[in-house]
Amino acid sequence: MTDALGARAVPAAPYDIALVNFYDADARMGMHRDEDELSDAPVVSLSLGDTCVFRFGNTETRARPYSDVELRGGDLFVFGGPARFAYHGVPRVHPGTAPPELGLVGRLNITLRVSGLQGASPARASPAQIMGDSPP
């Protein structure tokens, strides 16, 4: 990570959350923000397999303005700073566009985040709450 982003861009706390999402040809992900973590460290997203349209929006609303970016297999998308809490989603997957040597039908996305739990008091949050599995 340091090699790609530089030492100043990499958080002191380790990336301790990895979400893996599979998208088939009909899959979509609505506009949302990754705001459950206690850390504002950059979100790192790796795409594998089919190309998708990644909609990257603003921090205020799910509506415009937003930009549609094509993410291909092997692309890395990092958002931090003021854009860390931007709404984003996947409105479309382009089936059959994965590199054949990958042997993957569909799209895998691996998202890395920093929970902010390292050194946090237990009363602030639990890992289950950060993953959205438990009520606050």
mmCIF file with all atom_site columns, C-alpha atoms in Angstrom, residues 6-103:
data_model
loop_
_atom_site.group_PDB
_atom_site.id
_atom_site.type_symbol
_atom_site.label_atom_id
_atom_site.label_alt_id
_atom_site.label_comp_id
_atom_site.label_asym_id
_atom_site.label_entity_id
_atom_site.label_seq_id
_atom_site.pdbx_PDB_ins_code
_atom_site.Cartn_x
_atom_site.Cartn_y
_atom_site.Cartn_z
_atom_site.occupancy
_atom_site.B_iso_or_equiv
_atom_site.pdbx_formal_charge
_atom_site.auth_seq_id
_atom_site.auth_comp_id
_atom_site.auth_asym_id
_atom_site.auth_atom_id
_atom_site.pdbx_PDB_model_num
ATOM 1  C CA . GLY A 1 6   ? 3.085   6.980   -0.437  1.00 0.00 ? 6   GLY A CA 1
ATOM 2  C CA . ALA A 1 7   ? 3.807   6.901   3.278   1.00 0.00 ? 7   ALA A CA 1
ATOM 3  C CA . ARG A 1 8   ? 1.682   9.960   4.106   1.00 0.00 ? 8   ARG A CA 1
ATOM 4  C CA . ALA A 1 9   ? -1.445  8.421   2.554   1.00 0.00 ? 9   ALA A CA 1
ATOM 5  C CA . VAL A 1 10  ? -1.280  5.143   4.478   1.00 0.00 ? 10  VAL A CA 1
ATOM 6  C CA . PRO A 1 11  ? -2.962  5.193   7.900   1.00 0.00 ? 11  PRO A CA 1
ATOM 7  C CA . ALA A 1 12  ? -1.037  4.348   11.035  1.00 0.00 ? 12  ALA A CA 1
ATOM 8  C CA . ALA A 1 13  ? -3.655  1.743   12.002  1.00 0.00 ? 13  ALA A CA 1
ATOM 9  C CA . PRO A 1 14  ? -3.705  -1.428  9.898   1.00 0.00 ? 14  PRO A CA 1
ATOM 10 C CA . TYR A 1 15  ? -6.348  -2.236  7.317   1.00 0.00 ? 15  TYR A CA 1
ATOM 11 C CA . ASP A 1 16  ? -8.342  -4.729  9.347   1.00 0.00 ? 16  ASP A CA 1
ATOM 12 C CA . ILE A 1 17  ? -11.573 -5.105  7.355   1.00 0.00 ? 17  ILE A CA 1
ATOM 13 C CA . ALA A 1 18  ? -11.822 -6.883  4.014   1.00 0.00 ? 18  ALA A CA 1
ATOM 14 C CA . LEU A 1 19  ? -15.212 -7.119  2.337   1.00 0.00 ? 19  LEU A CA 1
ATOM 15 C CA . VAL A 1 20  ? -15.559 -9.441  -0.644  1.00 0.00 ? 20  VAL A CA 1
ATOM 16 C CA . ASN A 1 21  ? -18.568 -8.928  -2.907  1.00 0.00 ? 21  ASN A CA 1
ATOM 17 C CA . PHE A 1 22  ? -19.454 -11.083 -5.920  1.00 0.00 ? 22  PHE A CA 1
ATOM 18 C CA . TYR A 1 23  ? -21.430 -9.553  -8.773  1.00 0.00 ? 23  TYR A CA 1
ATOM 19 C CA . ASP A 1 24  ? -23.050 -11.745 -11.402 1.00 0.00 ? 24  ASP A CA 1
ATOM 20 C CA . ALA A 1 25  ? -24.304 -10.324 -14.706 1.00 0.00 ? 25  ALA A CA 1
ATOM 21 C CA . ASP A 1 26  ? -27.483 -8.909  -13.139 1.00 0.00 ? 26  ASP A CA 1
ATOM 22 C CA . ALA A 1 27  ? -26.024 -7.636  -9.867  1.00 0.00 ? 27  ALA A CA 1
ATOM 23 C CA . ARG A 1 28  ? -26.183 -4.011  -8.753  1.00 0.00 ? 28  ARG A CA 1
ATOM 24 C CA . MET A 1 29  ? -25.085 -2.066  -5.681  1.00 0.00 ? 29  MET A CA 1
ATOM 25 C CA . GLY A 1 30  ? -27.106 1.032   -4.859  1.00 0.00 ? 30  GLY A CA 1
ATOM 26 C CA . MET A 1 31  ? -25.540 4.336   -3.890  1.00 0.00 ? 31  MET A CA 1
ATOM 27 C CA . HIS A 1 32  ? -24.238 4.185   -0.312  1.00 0.00 ? 32  HIS A CA 1
ATOM 28 C CA . ARG A 1 33  ? -21.474 5.554   1.931   1.00 0.00 ? 33  ARG A CA 1
ATOM 29 C CA . ASP A 1 34  ? -18.938 3.535   3.891   1.00 0.00 ? 34  ASP A CA 1
ATOM 30 C CA . GLU A 1 35  ? -19.396 5.440   7.134   1.00 0.00 ? 35  GLU A CA 1
ATOM 31 C CA . ASP A 1 36  ? -19.663 2.819   9.857   1.00 0.00 ? 36  ASP A CA 1
ATOM 32 C CA . GLU A 1 37  ? -15.965 2.710   10.683  1.00 0.00 ? 37  GLU A CA 1
ATOM 33 C CA . LEU A 1 38  ? -14.440 4.857   13.399  1.00 0.00 ? 38  LEU A CA 1
ATOM 34 C CA . SER A 1 39  ? -11.545 5.712   11.072  1.00 0.00 ? 39  SER A CA 1
ATOM 35 C CA . ASP A 1 40  ? -11.476 8.089   8.145   1.00 0.00 ? 40  ASP A CA 1
ATOM 36 C CA . ALA A 1 41  ? -8.612  6.184   6.479   1.00 0.00 ? 41  ALA A CA 1
ATOM 37 C CA . PRO A 1 42  ? -8.934  5.811   2.700   1.00 0.00 ? 42  PRO A CA 1
ATOM 38 C CA . VAL A 1 43  ? -11.100 3.030   1.287   1.00 0.00 ? 43  VAL A CA 1
ATOM 39 C CA . VAL A 1 44  ? -9.184  0.721   -1.059  1.00 0.00 ? 44  VAL A CA 1
ATOM 40 C CA . SER A 1 45  ? -11.182 -1.212  -3.654  1.00 0.00 ? 45  SER A CA 1
ATOM 41 C CA . LEU A 1 46  ? -9.756  -3.912  -5.944  1.00 0.00 ? 46  LEU A CA 1
ATOM 42 C CA . SER A 1 47  ? -11.775 -5.163  -8.921  1.00 0.00 ? 47  SER A CA 1
ATOM 43 C CA . LEU A 1 48  ? -11.311 -8.645  -10.384 1.00 0.00 ? 48  LEU A CA 1
ATOM 44 C CA . GLY A 1 49  ? -13.192 -10.180 -13.301 1.00 0.00 ? 49  GLY A CA 1
ATOM 45 C CA . ASP A 1 50  ? -15.891 -8.453  -15.314 1.00 0.00 ? 50  ASP A CA 1
ATOM 46 C CA . THR A 1 51  ? -15.770 -4.731  -15.998 1.00 0.00 ? 51  THR A CA 1
ATOM 47 C CA . CYS A 1 52  ? -18.334 -2.626  -14.151 1.00 0.00 ? 52  CYS A CA 1
ATOM 48 C CA . VAL A 1 53  ? -19.616 0.907   -14.063 1.00 0.00 ? 53  VAL A CA 1
ATOM 49 C CA . PHE A 1 54  ? -18.594 2.411   -10.729 1.00 0.00 ? 54  PHE A CA 1
ATOM 50 C CA . ARG A 1 55  ? -20.655 5.484   -9.871  1.00 0.00 ? 55  ARG A CA 1
ATOM 51 C CA . PHE A 1 56  ? -18.697 7.877   -7.661  1.00 0.00 ? 56  PHE A CA 1
ATOM 52 C CA . GLY A 1 57  ? -20.806 10.643  -6.207  1.00 0.00 ? 57  GLY A CA 1
ATOM 53 C CA . ASN A 1 58  ? -20.687 13.474  -3.738  1.00 0.00 ? 58  ASN A CA 1
ATOM 54 C CA . THR A 1 59  ? -20.711 13.523  0.060   1.00 0.00 ? 59  THR A CA 1
ATOM 55 C CA . GLU A 1 60  ? -24.130 15.132  0.485   1.00 0.00 ? 60  GLU A CA 1
ATOM 56 C CA . THR A 1 61  ? -26.650 13.067  -1.478  1.00 0.00 ? 61  THR A CA 1
ATOM 57 C CA . ARG A 1 62  ? -27.127 9.933   -3.575  1.00 0.00 ? 62  ARG A CA 1
ATOM 58 C CA . ALA A 1 63  ? -28.243 12.125  -6.476  1.00 0.00 ? 63  ALA A CA 1
ATOM 59 C CA . ARG A 1 64  ? -26.125 14.042  -8.996  1.00 0.00 ? 64  ARG A CA 1
ATOM 60 C CA . PRO A 1 65  ? -23.471 15.214  -9.321  1.00 0.00 ? 65  PRO A CA 1
ATOM 61 C CA . TYR A 1 66  ? -21.651 11.920  -9.782  1.00 0.00 ? 66  TYR A CA 1
ATOM 62 C CA . SER A 1 67  ? -19.176 10.439  -12.227 1.00 0.00 ? 67  SER A CA 1
ATOM 63 C CA . ASP A 1 68  ? -19.371 7.031   -13.841 1.00 0.00 ? 68  ASP A CA 1
ATOM 64 C CA . VAL A 1 69  ? -16.002 5.302   -14.026 1.00 0.00 ? 69  VAL A CA 1
ATOM 65 C CA . GLU A 1 70  ? -15.320 2.020   -15.808 1.00 0.00 ? 70  GLU A CA 1
ATOM 66 C CA . LEU A 1 71  ? -13.444 -0.391  -13.545 1.00 0.00 ? 71  LEU A CA 1
ATOM 67 C CA . ARG A 1 72  ? -11.804 -3.352  -15.254 1.00 0.00 ? 72  ARG A CA 1
ATOM 68 C CA . GLY A 1 73  ? -10.330 -6.479  -13.722 1.00 0.00 ? 73  GLY A CA 1
ATOM 69 C CA . GLY A 1 74  ? -7.146  -5.524  -11.876 1.00 0.00 ? 74  GLY A CA 1
ATOM 70 C CA . ASP A 1 75  ? -8.141  -1.892  -11.302 1.00 0.00 ? 75  ASP A CA 1
ATOM 71 C CA . LEU A 1 76  ? -7.539  -0.371  -7.884  1.00 0.00 ? 76  LEU A CA 1
ATOM 72 C CA . PHE A 1 77  ? -9.741  2.528   -6.768  1.00 0.00 ? 77  PHE A CA 1
ATOM 73 C CA . VAL A 1 78  ? -8.765  4.467   -3.646  1.00 0.00 ? 78  VAL A CA 1
ATOM 74 C CA . PHE A 1 79  ? -10.813 7.236   -2.089  1.00 0.00 ? 79  PHE A CA 1
ATOM 75 C CA . GLY A 1 80  ? -9.848  9.209   0.960   1.00 0.00 ? 80  GLY A CA 1
ATOM 76 C CA . GLY A 1 81  ? -9.667  12.733  2.322   1.00 0.00 ? 81  GLY A CA 1
ATOM 77 C CA . PRO A 1 82  ? -12.892 14.691  1.742   1.00 0.00 ? 82  PRO A CA 1
ATOM 78 C CA . ALA A 1 83  ? -14.031 12.053  -0.780  1.00 0.00 ? 83  ALA A CA 1
ATOM 79 C CA . ARG A 1 84  ? -13.770 9.242   1.810   1.00 0.00 ? 84  ARG A CA 1
ATOM 80 C CA . PHE A 1 85  ? -17.474 9.589   2.630   1.00 0.00 ? 85  PHE A CA 1
ATOM 81 C CA . ALA A 1 86  ? -18.751 10.061  -0.925  1.00 0.00 ? 86  ALA A CA 1
ATOM 82 C CA . TYR A 1 87  ? -21.775 8.081   -2.041  1.00 0.00 ? 87  TYR A CA 1
ATOM 83 C CA . HIS A 1 88  ? -20.849 5.345   -4.499  1.00 0.00 ? 88  HIS A CA 1
ATOM 84 C CA . GLY A 1 89  ? -22.354 2.274   -6.136  1.00 0.00 ? 89  GLY A CA 1
ATOM 85 C CA . VAL A 1 90  ? -22.309 -0.139  -9.060  1.00 0.00 ? 90  VAL A CA 1
ATOM 86 C CA . PRO A 1 91  ? -25.249 0.398   -11.436 1.00 0.00 ? 91  PRO A CA 1
ATOM 87 C CA . ARG A 1 92  ? -24.040 -2.083  -14.060 1.00 0.00 ? 92  ARG A CA 1
ATOM 88 C CA . VAL A 1 93  ? -21.743 -5.034  -14.696 1.00 0.00 ? 93  VAL A CA 1
ATOM 89 C CA . HIS A 1 94  ? -20.602 -5.824  -18.244 1.00 0.00 ? 94  HIS A CA 1
ATOM 90 C CA . PRO A 1 95  ? -20.829 -9.638  -18.407 1.00 0.00 ? 95  PRO A CA 1
ATOM 91 C CA . GLY A 1 96  ? -18.218 -11.613 -20.290 1.00 0.00 ? 96  GLY A CA 1
ATOM 92 C CA . THR A 1 97  ? -15.513 -8.943  -20.037 1.00 0.00 ? 97  THR A CA 1
ATOM 93 C CA . ALA A 1 98  ? -13.267 -10.693 -17.505 1.00 0.00 ? 98  ALA A CA 1
ATOM 94 C CA . PRO A 1 99  ? -9.801  -11.620 -18.743 1.00 0.00 ? 99  PRO A CA 1
ATOM 95 C CA . PRO A 1 100 ? -10.116 -15.254 -19.880 1.00 0.00 ? 100 PRO A CA 1
ATOM 96 C CA . GLU A 1 101 ? -6.923  -16.286 -18.074 1.00 0.00 ? 101 GLU A CA 1
ATOM 97 C CA . LEU A 1 102 ? -8.588  -15.347 -14.782 1.00 0.00 ? 102 LEU A CA 1
ATOM 98 C CA . GLY A 1 103 ? -11.140 -18.139 -15.151 1.00 0.00 ? 103 GLY A CA 1
#
